Structures are given as structure tokens and as C-alpha cells.
PDB file of C-alpha atoms in Angstrom:
ATOM      1  CA  MET L   1      -0.009   0.006   0.010  1.00 70.00           C
ATOM      2  CA  GLU L   2       1.405   3.434  -0.868  1.00 85.00           C
ATOM      3  CA  GLU L   3       1.956   5.950   1.899  1.00 88.00           C
ATOM      4  CA  LYS L   4      -0.731   8.401   0.679  1.00 89.00           C
ATOM      5  CA  GLN L   5      -3.280   5.627   0.497  1.00 90.00           C
ATOM      6  CA  LEU L   6      -2.340   4.323   3.928  1.00 90.00           C
ATOM      7  CA  ILE L   7      -2.636   7.843   5.447  1.00 91.00           C
ATOM      8  CA  SER L   8      -6.065   8.213   3.809  1.00 90.00           C
ATOM      9  CA  GLU L   9      -7.210   4.865   5.174  1.00 90.00           C
ATOM     10  CA  LEU L  10      -5.874   5.762   8.657  1.00 89.00           C
ATOM     11  CA  LYS L  11      -7.774   9.038   8.572  1.00 89.00           C
ATOM     12  CA  ASN L  12     -10.931   7.080   7.714  1.00 88.00           C
ATOM     13  CA  GLY L  13     -10.416   5.007  10.824  1.00 84.00           C
ATOM     14  CA  ASN L  14      -9.780   1.872   8.837  1.00 85.00           C
ATOM     15  CA  GLN L  15      -8.810  -0.841  11.340  1.00 83.00           C
ATOM     16  CA  PRO L  16      -6.758  -3.038   8.980  1.00 87.00           C
ATOM     17  CA  ALA L  17      -4.816   0.114   8.072  1.00 89.00           C
ATOM     18  CA  PHE L  18      -3.866   0.517  11.724  1.00 89.00           C
ATOM     19  CA  LYS L  19      -2.835  -3.058  11.940  1.00 88.00           C
ATOM     20  CA  LEU L  20      -0.612  -2.558   8.926  1.00 91.00           C
ATOM     21  CA  LEU L  21       0.804   0.583  10.474  1.00 92.00           C
ATOM     22  CA  ILE L  22       1.778  -1.341  13.587  1.00 91.00           C
ATOM     23  CA  GLU L  23       3.406  -4.080  11.430  1.00 90.00           C
ATOM     24  CA  LEU L  24       5.369  -1.465   9.449  1.00 92.00           C
ATOM     25  CA  PHE L  25       6.518   0.795  12.215  1.00 93.00           C
ATOM     26  CA  GLY L  26       6.049  -1.174  15.513  1.00 92.00           C
ATOM     27  CA  CYS L  27       9.536  -2.563  15.579  1.00 93.00           C
ATOM     28  CA  LYS L  28      11.296   0.698  14.869  1.00 94.00           C
ATOM     29  CA  VAL L  29       9.204   2.586  17.422  1.00 95.00           C
ATOM     30  CA  PHE L  30       9.867  -0.057  20.043  1.00 95.00           C
ATOM     31  CA  ASN L  31      13.622   0.078  19.407  1.00 94.00           C
ATOM     32  CA  ILE L  32      13.766   3.888  19.547  1.00 95.00           C
ATOM     33  CA  CYS L  33      11.919   3.794  22.865  1.00 95.00           C
ATOM     34  CA  LEU L  34      14.077   0.948  24.137  1.00 94.00           C
ATOM     35  CA  ASN L  35      17.375   2.746  23.289  1.00 94.00           C
ATOM     36  CA  LEU L  36      16.223   6.063  24.826  1.00 95.00           C
ATOM     37  CA  LEU L  37      14.486   4.713  27.879  1.00 94.00           C
ATOM     38  CA  GLN L  38      16.872   1.776  28.556  1.00 93.00           C
ATOM     39  CA  SER L  39      14.123  -0.362  29.970  1.00 92.00           C
ATOM     40  CA  ASN L  40      11.963  -3.129  28.371  1.00 91.00           C
ATOM     41  CA  GLU L  41       8.916  -2.361  30.453  1.00 91.00           C
ATOM     42  CA  ASP L  42       9.025   1.387  29.776  1.00 93.00           C
ATOM     43  CA  ALA L  43       9.623   0.818  26.065  1.00 93.00           C
ATOM     44  CA  GLU L  44       6.523  -1.395  25.874  1.00 92.00           C
ATOM     45  CA  ASP L  45       4.404   1.156  27.732  1.00 92.00           C
ATOM     46  CA  ILE L  46       5.616   4.115  25.692  1.00 94.00           C
ATOM     47  CA  SER L  47       5.252   2.255  22.415  1.00 94.00           C
ATOM     48  CA  GLN L  48       1.658   1.635  23.226  1.00 92.00           C
ATOM     49  CA  GLU L  49       1.170   5.325  23.966  1.00 92.00           C
ATOM     50  CA  VAL L  50       2.841   6.279  20.710  1.00 94.00           C
ATOM     51  CA  PHE L  51       0.391   4.250  18.638  1.00 93.00           C
ATOM     52  CA  VAL L  52      -2.601   5.387  20.673  1.00 91.00           C
ATOM     53  CA  SER L  53      -1.427   8.941  20.112  1.00 92.00           C
ATOM     54  CA  ILE L  54      -1.112   8.300  16.349  1.00 93.00           C
ATOM     55  CA  PHE L  55      -4.625   6.859  16.319  1.00 89.00           C
ATOM     56  CA  GLN L  56      -6.038   9.873  18.184  1.00 88.00           C
ATOM     57  CA  SER L  57      -4.240  12.535  16.170  1.00 91.00           C
ATOM     58  CA  ILE L  58      -3.896  11.072  12.670  1.00 91.00           C
ATOM     59  CA  ASN L  59      -6.444  13.607  11.396  1.00 90.00           C
ATOM     60  CA  GLN L  60      -4.131  16.373  12.473  1.00 90.00           C
ATOM     61  CA  PHE L  61      -1.233  15.033  10.410  1.00 91.00           C
ATOM     62  CA  LYS L  62      -0.712  17.624   7.683  1.00 90.00           C
ATOM     63  CA  GLU L  63       1.467  15.413   5.438  1.00 88.00           C
ATOM     64  CA  GLU L  64       4.182  18.072   5.373  1.00 89.00           C
ATOM     65  CA  SER L  65       6.706  15.380   6.305  1.00 90.00           C
ATOM     66  CA  LYS L  66       6.868  11.638   5.705  1.00 92.00           C
ATOM     67  CA  LEU L  67       4.654   9.433   7.881  1.00 93.00           C
ATOM     68  CA  SER L  68       7.728   7.741   9.312  1.00 94.00           C
ATOM     69  CA  THR L  69       9.248  11.116  10.376  1.00 95.00           C
ATOM     70  CA  TRP L  70       6.063  12.062  12.178  1.00 95.00           C
ATOM     71  CA  ILE L  71       5.823   8.697  13.933  1.00 96.00           C
ATOM     72  CA  TYR L  72       9.438   8.696  15.049  1.00 96.00           C
ATOM     73  CA  ARG L  73       9.040  12.269  16.285  1.00 96.00           C
ATOM     74  CA  ILE L  74       6.156  11.187  18.524  1.00 96.00           C
ATOM     75  CA  ALA L  75       8.241   8.222  19.763  1.00 96.00           C
ATOM     76  CA  VAL L  76      11.195  10.439  20.659  1.00 96.00           C
ATOM     77  CA  THR L  77       8.973  13.122  22.299  1.00 96.00           C
ATOM     78  CA  LYS L  78       7.046  10.598  24.396  1.00 96.00           C
ATOM     79  CA  SER L  79      10.221   8.824  25.463  1.00 96.00           C
ATOM     80  CA  LEU L  80      11.866  12.124  26.567  1.00 95.00           C
ATOM     81  CA  ASP L  81       8.668  13.177  28.371  1.00 94.00           C
ATOM     82  CA  HIS L  82       8.775   9.831  30.262  1.00 94.00           C
ATOM     83  CA  ILE L  83      12.412  10.314  31.224  1.00 93.00           C
ATOM     84  CA  ARG L  84      11.590  13.825  32.578  1.00 92.00           C
ATOM     85  CA  MET L  85       8.656  12.414  34.540  1.00 90.00           C
ATOM     86  CA  LYS L  86      10.858   9.735  36.119  1.00 87.00           C
ATOM     87  CA  LYS L  87      13.430  12.327  37.081  1.00 84.00           C
ATOM     88  CA  ARG L  88      10.746  14.442  38.742  1.00 84.00           C
ATOM     89  CA  LYS L  89       9.534  11.394  40.730  1.00 78.00           C
ATOM     90  CA  LYS L  90      13.085  10.681  41.817  1.00 72.00           C
ATOM     91  CA  ARG L  91      13.570  14.284  43.003  1.00 71.00           C
ATOM     92  CA  PHE L  92      10.249  14.158  44.893  1.00 68.00           C
ATOM     93  CA  ALA L  93      11.207  10.857  46.521  1.00 68.00           C
ATOM     94  CA  PHE L  94      14.523  12.362  47.536  1.00 64.00           C
ATOM     95  CA  PHE L  95      12.888  15.348  49.221  1.00 63.00           C
ATOM     96  CA  GLN L  96      10.421  13.055  50.954  1.00 62.00           C
ATOM     97  CA  LEU L  97      13.364  11.044  52.167  1.00 60.00           C
ATOM     98  CA  ILE L  98      15.047  14.097  53.643  1.00 61.00           C
ATOM     99  CA  SER L  99      11.865  15.413  55.238  1.00 57.00           C
ATOM    100  CA  ASN L 100      10.936  12.059  56.815  1.00 54.00           C
ATOM    101  CA  ASN L 101      14.495  11.299  57.960  1.00 48.00           C
ATOM    102  CA  ASP L 102      13.752   7.862  56.650  1.00 46.00           C
ATOM    103  CA  TYR L 103      16.943   6.107  55.731  1.00 46.00           C
ATOM    104  CA  GLY L 104      15.306   2.959  54.468  1.00 44.00           C
ATOM    105  CA  GLU L 105      16.103   1.366  51.137  1.00 41.00           C
ATOM    106  CA  THR L 106      15.782   3.586  48.120  1.00 39.00           C
ATOM    107  CA  LYS L 107      15.869   2.477  44.533  1.00 37.00           C
ATOM    108  CA  VAL L 108      19.185   3.454  43.008  1.00 34.00           C
ATOM    109  CA  ASP L 109      19.569   3.691  39.284  1.00 40.00           C
ATOM    110  CA  ILE L 110      22.872   1.915  38.656  1.00 40.00           C
ATOM    111  CA  GLY L 111      22.514   1.896  34.880  1.00 56.00           C
ATOM    112  CA  HIS L 112      22.630  -1.881  34.406  1.00 74.00           C
ATOM    113  CA  PHE L 113      20.725  -1.930  31.179  1.00 84.00           C
ATOM    114  CA  ASP L 114      20.982  -5.307  29.504  1.00 86.00           C
ATOM    115  CA  HIS L 115      20.022  -4.497  25.936  1.00 89.00           C
ATOM    116  CA  PRO L 116      18.396  -7.602  24.353  1.00 88.00           C
ATOM    117  CA  GLY L 117      19.929  -6.776  20.957  1.00 89.00           C
ATOM    118  CA  VAL L 118      23.540  -6.964  22.128  1.00 87.00           C
ATOM    119  CA  LYS L 119      25.687 -10.000  21.555  1.00 85.00           C
ATOM    120  CA  LEU L 120      26.896 -11.929  24.620  1.00 84.00           C
ATOM    121  CA  GLU L 121      30.540 -10.905  24.177  1.00 83.00           C
ATOM    122  CA  ASN L 122      29.548  -7.225  24.111  1.00 84.00           C
ATOM    123  CA  LYS L 123      27.181  -7.207  27.142  1.00 86.00           C
ATOM    124  CA  GLU L 124      29.567  -5.587  29.601  1.00 85.00           C
ATOM    125  CA  ARG L 125      30.731  -2.939  27.165  1.00 85.00           C
ATOM    126  CA  SER L 126      27.168  -2.065  26.206  1.00 88.00           C
ATOM    127  CA  LYS L 127      26.150  -1.610  29.853  1.00 89.00           C
ATOM    128  CA  ILE L 128      29.016   0.894  30.262  1.00 88.00           C
ATOM    129  CA  LEU L 129      28.070   2.608  27.036  1.00 90.00           C
ATOM    130  CA  PHE L 130      24.370   2.946  27.879  1.00 91.00           C
ATOM    131  CA  LYS L 131      25.242   4.263  31.349  1.00 91.00           C
ATOM    132  CA  ALA L 132      27.368   6.921  29.610  1.00 91.00           C
ATOM    133  CA  ILE L 133      24.580   7.717  27.091  1.00 93.00           C
ATOM    134  CA  ASP L 134      22.201   8.208  29.972  1.00 92.00           C
ATOM    135  CA  THR L 135      24.365  11.067  31.248  1.00 92.00           C
ATOM    136  CA  LEU L 136      24.013  13.038  27.987  1.00 94.00           C
ATOM    137  CA  PRO L 137      21.635  16.023  27.671  1.00 95.00           C
ATOM    138  CA  GLU L 138      18.330  15.110  26.005  1.00 95.00           C
ATOM    139  CA  ASN L 139      18.948  16.522  22.564  1.00 95.00           C
ATOM    140  CA  GLN L 140      22.441  14.995  22.320  1.00 96.00           C
ATOM    141  CA  LYS L 141      21.133  11.647  23.553  1.00 96.00           C
ATOM    142  CA  SER L 142      18.334  11.638  20.957  1.00 96.00           C
ATOM    143  CA  ALA L 143      20.626  12.622  18.111  1.00 96.00           C
ATOM    144  CA  PHE L 144      23.322  10.068  19.072  1.00 95.00           C
ATOM    145  CA  VAL L 145      20.851   7.202  19.575  1.00 95.00           C
ATOM    146  CA  LEU L 146      18.987   7.940  16.316  1.00 95.00           C
ATOM    147  CA  HIS L 147      22.275   8.112  14.326  1.00 94.00           C
ATOM    148  CA  LYS L 148      24.560   5.574  15.896  1.00 92.00           C
ATOM    149  CA  ILE L 149      22.082   2.929  17.027  1.00 92.00           C
ATOM    150  CA  GLU L 150      19.034   3.487  14.814  1.00 92.00           C
ATOM    151  CA  ASP L 151      21.279   4.205  11.813  1.00 92.00           C
ATOM    152  CA  LEU L 152      19.263   7.197  10.613  1.00 94.00           C
ATOM    153  CA  SER L 153      20.865   9.819   8.410  1.00 95.00           C
ATOM    154  CA  TYR L 154      21.562  13.338   9.626  1.00 96.00           C
ATOM    155  CA  ARG L 155      18.843  14.625   7.315  1.00 95.00           C
ATOM    156  CA  GLU L 156      16.272  12.239   8.744  1.00 95.00           C
ATOM    157  CA  ILE L 157      17.271  13.113  12.311  1.00 96.00           C
ATOM    158  CA  ALA L 158      17.030  16.830  11.529  1.00 96.00           C
ATOM    159  CA  GLU L 159      13.418  16.263  10.331  1.00 95.00           C
ATOM    160  CA  ILE L 160      12.520  14.154  13.349  1.00 95.00           C
ATOM    161  CA  LEU L 161      13.988  16.621  15.831  1.00 95.00           C
ATOM    162  CA  ALA L 162      12.657  19.553  13.803  1.00 94.00           C
ATOM    163  CA  THR L 163      16.080  21.180  13.637  1.00 95.00           C
ATOM    164  CA  SER L 164      18.721  21.996  11.033  1.00 96.00           C
ATOM    165  CA  LEU L 165      21.302  19.683   9.569  1.00 96.00           C
ATOM    166  CA  SER L 166      24.157  21.639  11.117  1.00 96.00           C
ATOM    167  CA  SER L 167      22.504  21.401  14.553  1.00 96.00           C
ATOM    168  CA  VAL L 168      22.370  17.623  14.266  1.00 97.00           C
ATOM    169  CA  GLU L 169      26.065  17.507  13.269  1.00 96.00           C
ATOM    170  CA  SER L 170      26.876  19.673  16.251  1.00 97.00           C
ATOM    171  CA  LEU L 171      24.748  17.575  18.638  1.00 97.00           C
ATOM    172  CA  ILE L 172      26.413  14.320  17.566  1.00 95.00           C
ATOM    173  CA  PHE L 173      29.867  15.868  17.766  1.00 95.00           C
ATOM    174  CA  ARG L 174      29.195  17.141  21.339  1.00 96.00           C
ATOM    175  CA  ALA L 175      27.578  13.808  22.275  1.00 95.00           C
ATOM    176  CA  LYS L 176      30.724  11.910  21.224  1.00 93.00           C
ATOM    177  CA  LYS L 177      32.913  14.408  23.059  1.00 93.00           C
ATOM    178  CA  ASN L 178      30.868  14.071  26.217  1.00 94.00           C
ATOM    179  CA  LEU L 179      30.819  10.296  25.922  1.00 92.00           C
ATOM    180  CA  ARG L 180      34.564  10.173  25.599  1.00 92.00           C
ATOM    181  CA  LYS L 181      34.926  12.348  28.674  1.00 92.00           C
ATOM    182  CA  THR L 182      32.533  10.186  30.699  1.00 91.00           C
ATOM    183  CA  LEU L 183      34.137   6.929  29.542  1.00 89.00           C
ATOM    184  CA  LEU L 184      37.635   8.314  30.271  1.00 89.00           C
ATOM    185  CA  GLU L 185      36.565   9.144  33.850  1.00 88.00           C
ATOM    186  CA  TYR L 186      35.100   5.624  34.184  1.00 86.00           C
ATOM    187  CA  TYR L 187      38.320   4.075  32.777  1.00 84.00           C
ATOM    188  CA  GLU L 188      40.542   6.022  35.142  1.00 83.00           C
ATOM    189  CA  LYS L 189      38.303   5.316  38.148  1.00 81.00           C
ATOM    190  CA  ASN L 190      38.230   1.583  37.489  1.00 76.00           C
ATOM    191  CA  GLU L 191      41.864   1.349  36.595  1.00 68.00           C
ATOM    192  CA  LYS L 192      42.892   2.354  40.132  1.00 51.00           C
TER     193      LYS L 192
ATOM    194  CA  MET W   1      47.184   6.725  26.494  1.00 54.00           C
ATOM    195  CA  LYS W   2      46.714   4.841  23.239  1.00 66.00           C
ATOM    196  CA  SER W   3      45.135   1.821  25.035  1.00 81.00           C
ATOM    197  CA  LYS W   4      42.740   4.234  26.833  1.00 81.00           C
ATOM    198  CA  ASP W   5      41.687   5.848  23.576  1.00 83.00           C
ATOM    199  CA  ASN W   6      41.336   2.463  21.939  1.00 85.00           C
ATOM    200  CA  TRP W   7      39.129   1.241  24.823  1.00 84.00           C
ATOM    201  CA  ILE W   8      36.964   4.336  24.576  1.00 84.00           C
ATOM    202  CA  GLU W   9      36.611   3.954  20.817  1.00 86.00           C
ATOM    203  CA  SER W  10      35.743   0.285  21.134  1.00 85.00           C
ATOM    204  CA  ILE W  11      32.961   1.104  23.686  1.00 84.00           C
ATOM    205  CA  ILE W  12      31.467   3.767  21.369  1.00 85.00           C
ATOM    206  CA  ASN W  13      31.713   1.472  18.432  1.00 85.00           C
ATOM    207  CA  THR W  14      29.672  -1.148  20.303  1.00 81.00           C
ATOM    208  CA  THR W  15      26.644   0.820  19.046  1.00 78.00           C
ATOM    209  CA  VAL W  16      27.124  -0.529  15.542  1.00 76.00           C
ATOM    210  CA  GLU W  17      26.933  -4.086  16.909  1.00 81.00           C
ATOM    211  CA  ILE W  18      23.511  -3.652  18.465  1.00 85.00           C
ATOM    212  CA  ASN W  19      20.839  -5.647  16.623  1.00 87.00           C
ATOM    213  CA  THR W  20      17.302  -4.537  16.112  1.00 89.00           C
ATOM    214  CA  VAL W  21      15.053  -6.099  18.753  1.00 90.00           C
ATOM    215  CA  LYS W  22      11.804  -7.672  17.587  1.00 87.00           C
ATOM    216  CA  MET W  23       8.719  -6.087  18.998  1.00 84.00           C
ATOM    217  CA  PRO W  24       7.146  -8.400  21.568  1.00 84.00           C
ATOM    218  CA  PHE W  25       4.172 -10.209  19.962  1.00 78.00           C
ATOM    219  CA  ASP W  26       1.758  -9.463  22.766  1.00 83.00           C
ATOM    220  CA  LEU W  27       2.665  -5.766  22.486  1.00 83.00           C
ATOM    221  CA  SER W  28       1.212  -5.432  18.972  1.00 81.00           C
ATOM    222  CA  LYS W  29      -1.827  -7.350  20.208  1.00 82.00           C
ATOM    223  CA  LYS W  30      -2.252  -4.954  23.191  1.00 84.00           C
ATOM    224  CA  ILE W  31      -1.994  -1.917  20.910  1.00 83.00           C
ATOM    225  CA  THR W  32      -4.591  -3.361  18.484  1.00 81.00           C
ATOM    226  CA  GLU W  33      -6.926  -4.087  21.371  1.00 80.00           C
ATOM    227  CA  LYS W  34      -6.541  -0.556  22.704  1.00 79.00           C
ATOM    228  CA  ILE W  35      -7.289   0.958  19.349  1.00 76.00           C
ATOM    229  CA  ASN W  36     -10.241  -1.402  18.824  1.00 75.00           C
ATOM    230  CA  GLY W  37     -11.475  -0.312  22.220  1.00 72.00           C
ATOM    231  CA  PHE W  38     -11.343   3.336  21.147  1.00 62.00           C
ATOM    232  CA  ASN W  39     -13.225   2.438  17.953  1.00 59.00           C
ATOM    233  CA  ALA W  40     -15.891   0.635  19.980  1.00 56.00           C
ATOM    234  CA  GLY W  41     -16.365   3.732  22.114  1.00 53.00           C
ATOM    235  CA  VAL W  42     -14.912   2.052  25.180  1.00 49.00           C
ATOM    236  CA  LEU W  43     -13.020   4.488  27.305  1.00 50.00           C
ATOM    237  CA  ILE W  44      -9.625   3.038  28.024  1.00 50.00           C
ATOM    238  CA  ILE W  45      -8.147   4.615  31.039  1.00 52.00           C
ATOM    239  CA  ASN W  46      -4.601   4.144  32.155  1.00 54.00           C
ATOM    240  CA  PRO W  47      -4.786   2.029  35.352  1.00 54.00           C
ATOM    241  CA  LYS W  48      -2.693   4.580  37.272  1.00 57.00           C
ATOM    242  CA  ILE W  49      -5.139   7.318  36.295  1.00 63.00           C
ATOM    243  CA  LYS W  50      -8.059   5.022  37.213  1.00 66.00           C
ATOM    244  CA  TRP W  51      -6.875   4.790  40.844  1.00 73.00           C
ATOM    245  CA  SER W  52      -6.214   8.536  41.123  1.00 78.00           C
ATOM    246  CA  MET W  53      -9.642   9.282  39.601  1.00 81.00           C
ATOM    247  CA  ALA W  54     -11.320   6.857  42.020  1.00 82.00           C
ATOM    248  CA  ALA W  55      -9.461   8.535  44.926  1.00 86.00           C
ATOM    249  CA  ALA W  56     -10.459  12.023  43.707  1.00 87.00           C
ATOM    250  CA  ILE W  57     -14.122  10.985  43.362  1.00 85.00           C
ATOM    251  CA  ALA W  58     -14.114   9.401  46.850  1.00 87.00           C
ATOM    252  CA  LEU W  59     -12.627  12.552  48.284  1.00 88.00           C
ATOM    253  CA  LEU W  60     -15.227  14.724  46.555  1.00 88.00           C
ATOM    254  CA  ILE W  61     -18.063  12.575  47.863  1.00 87.00           C
ATOM    255  CA  SER W  62     -16.653  12.699  51.449  1.00 89.00           C
ATOM    256  CA  LEU W  63     -16.257  16.429  51.276  1.00 88.00           C
ATOM    257  CA  ASN W  64     -19.762  16.792  49.883  1.00 88.00           C
ATOM    258  CA  THR W  65     -21.164  14.639  52.659  1.00 88.00           C
ATOM    259  CA  ILE W  66     -19.322  16.664  55.337  1.00 88.00           C
ATOM    260  CA  ILE W  67     -20.647  19.907  53.814  1.00 87.00           C
ATOM    261  CA  ILE W  68     -24.217  18.611  53.776  1.00 86.00           C
ATOM    262  CA  LEU W  69     -24.000  17.312  57.351  1.00 86.00           C
ATOM    263  CA  GLN W  70     -22.533  20.580  58.559  1.00 87.00           C
ATOM    264  CA  TYR W  71     -25.289  22.493  56.787  1.00 84.00           C
ATOM    265  CA  LYS W  72     -27.963  20.332  58.296  1.00 84.00           C
ATOM    266  CA  LYS W  73     -26.373  20.741  61.721  1.00 84.00           C
ATOM    267  CA  SER W  74     -26.277  24.526  61.360  1.00 84.00           C
ATOM    268  CA  VAL W  75     -29.852  24.613  60.162  1.00 80.00           C
ATOM    269  CA  SER W  76     -31.007  22.568  63.171  1.00 81.00           C
ATOM    270  CA  GLU W  77     -28.965  24.770  65.514  1.00 76.00           C
ATOM    271  CA  ASN W  78     -30.570  27.788  63.974  1.00 75.00           C
ATOM    272  CA  LYS W  79     -33.990  26.289  64.435  1.00 70.00           C
ATOM    273  CA  LEU W  80     -33.158  25.581  68.073  1.00 64.00           C
ATOM    274  CA  GLU W  81     -31.893  29.115  68.576  1.00 65.00           C
ATOM    275  CA  THR W  82     -34.989  30.527  66.828  1.00 66.00           C
ATOM    276  CA  SER W  83     -37.368  28.437  68.947  1.00 67.00           C
ATOM    277  CA  THR W  84     -35.451  29.399  72.102  1.00 69.00           C
ATOM    278  CA  PHE W  85     -35.554  32.974  71.062  1.00 68.00           C
ATOM    279  CA  GLN W  86     -39.228  32.778  70.274  1.00 70.00           C
ATOM    280  CA  LYS W  87     -39.909  31.246  73.668  1.00 71.00           C
ATOM    281  CA  LYS W  88     -38.008  33.995  75.451  1.00 70.00           C
ATOM    282  CA  TYR W  89     -39.767  36.616  73.327  1.00 69.00           C
ATOM    283  CA  PHE W  90     -43.232  35.269  74.069  1.00 68.00           C
ATOM    284  CA  ASP W  91     -42.326  34.906  77.756  1.00 71.00           C
ATOM    285  CA  TYR W  92     -41.184  38.507  77.723  1.00 69.00           C
ATOM    286  CA  THR W  93     -44.221  39.806  75.879  1.00 71.00           C
ATOM    287  CA  GLU W  94     -46.537  37.825  78.168  1.00 70.00           C
ATOM    288  CA  GLN W  95     -45.313  39.859  81.061  1.00 69.00           C
ATOM    289  CA  PHE W  96     -46.861  42.864  79.399  1.00 62.00           C
TER     290      PHE W  96
END
């Protein structure tokens, strides 16, 4: 089915068209969410929200960009929103801890993300890498993940993030620089 | 220094060795069910929101009940005051 026809069917609320949409884009959306959120459960939840959001707002899609660009943009936005929400909860829990003088067990994020797509021999390295990626600012993280892991071109990333090509180049350059710095600190700390 | 740089490069290059993960089968089923639910006019509420909504509704009902009870209490107190006042008034006027 051609993209224009698919969009038209989706706007008409055609159920088989939505099923086809999930088949075409489900995997990519899930992987984008997985790589940004670094959690299988969160990736499943947010992937569901992405497709529900597409279903609810397909009539507002102006077709100024490709359907895939629009879908991936929703996936990135929802993933980053979820990360922000989790950080807010952590901050709130921290303040509660201080105010209650409760020194019981707290959940500590130790960044041990075991990516299901990583080969066995690379597991340890990928855990270190994802921990480092998690320290990047949002825009650098998105650009780096979309380029290096999702293998999207700079142009595609610029369209998804609604920014310029030069901004994407700059984001990825800074992301690599920051990753090297973080990894260097880790290397020196663990070498001692 | 070189080994450090090599190690860092090898970590960053791990990204190219990450395979695409297949979407869990039951996930596509869940999404389809949710969308079918919307189509059927069924309101699908996030379970977390369900509990907060239930709590908010319970709180509203309790507050409402308290307000009504307080109102009734003040009305009955007023009535008592009025009847006490009336009695005193009639007692007073009877003197004359």
C-alpha cells in the first residue's frame, strides 16, 4: 500500500490500516523507545502510548513530512517526556526522604541496562556505554541514539527533531565528546 | 594513553553491533486491542489514572457529605436558637 493511501485509510479510521501501520513501524518505534528509555517495560508502555497517540491525532497530520518522520518524532517526544517524569519522581522521593528522615532502602539507578539486541561478548561494554549515554543532555542523547544505534541519516534526524542539519552535526559531535569524557573518567576510576 | 583511547573507541563502536530487537508479539496485540477499544467507544483509562480518579471521586463525595451534614447541623442549630428566642420573646411579651 502506498503511503498516501495508507494515510487516507488511517484518517478514515480503517482498522486493517492501523494493523498494517503497527506491522510497518512497530519494531522501529519499540527500538527507539528501548534505546532512549533503557528499559524493556518502559519501552513497551511508551510504544503503546505512541500508537494510541497516532490513532487519536492522525487527522491532524498535515502530510508536510513523511509518515515515518512524524511517527518517530512522536516516539522520541514521548520517550523524553517519560524520562523527565521519572526524574521528577526521583527528585520528589529524595525530598520526601530528607523530610521524613527515613533512611530505608531507596531504589538506586545503577545503569545496568541489559540491551536484548547486544551479543553476549559485548554485554559488559554495552552496559558501560548505555550508562554513559544516559548522562548526555536530552537533545544530544536523541541525536546520538538515532544516528549511531538506529542508523538514521543526519537529514532524517534533523526532520525528526525539527532542527537543522548543522545542529544535528553539532549535537552528535558534542555527544561523542561528552561520551569520551565520561568513559575516560570511568576508565581512570576503574583502573585504580 | 593509546590503550585508553582504543578502549573508549571500542565502547562507542559497540553501538554498531547492536541488533534490532523484535517487537514483543503481545505488544502489537495490546496496541490493536486498545485501538479497537477506542473504535468501539470504550473509554480506556490508564490504570494509574483510574486509581487517582477513584481517589479524587471518593474525596469529593466525602467532602460533599461533610458539607451537607454541617449544613444540616447549622440549620437545626438555627432552628433551636430561633425556637429558644421565640420562647423567650413570648415569655417576655406575656409579662406585658
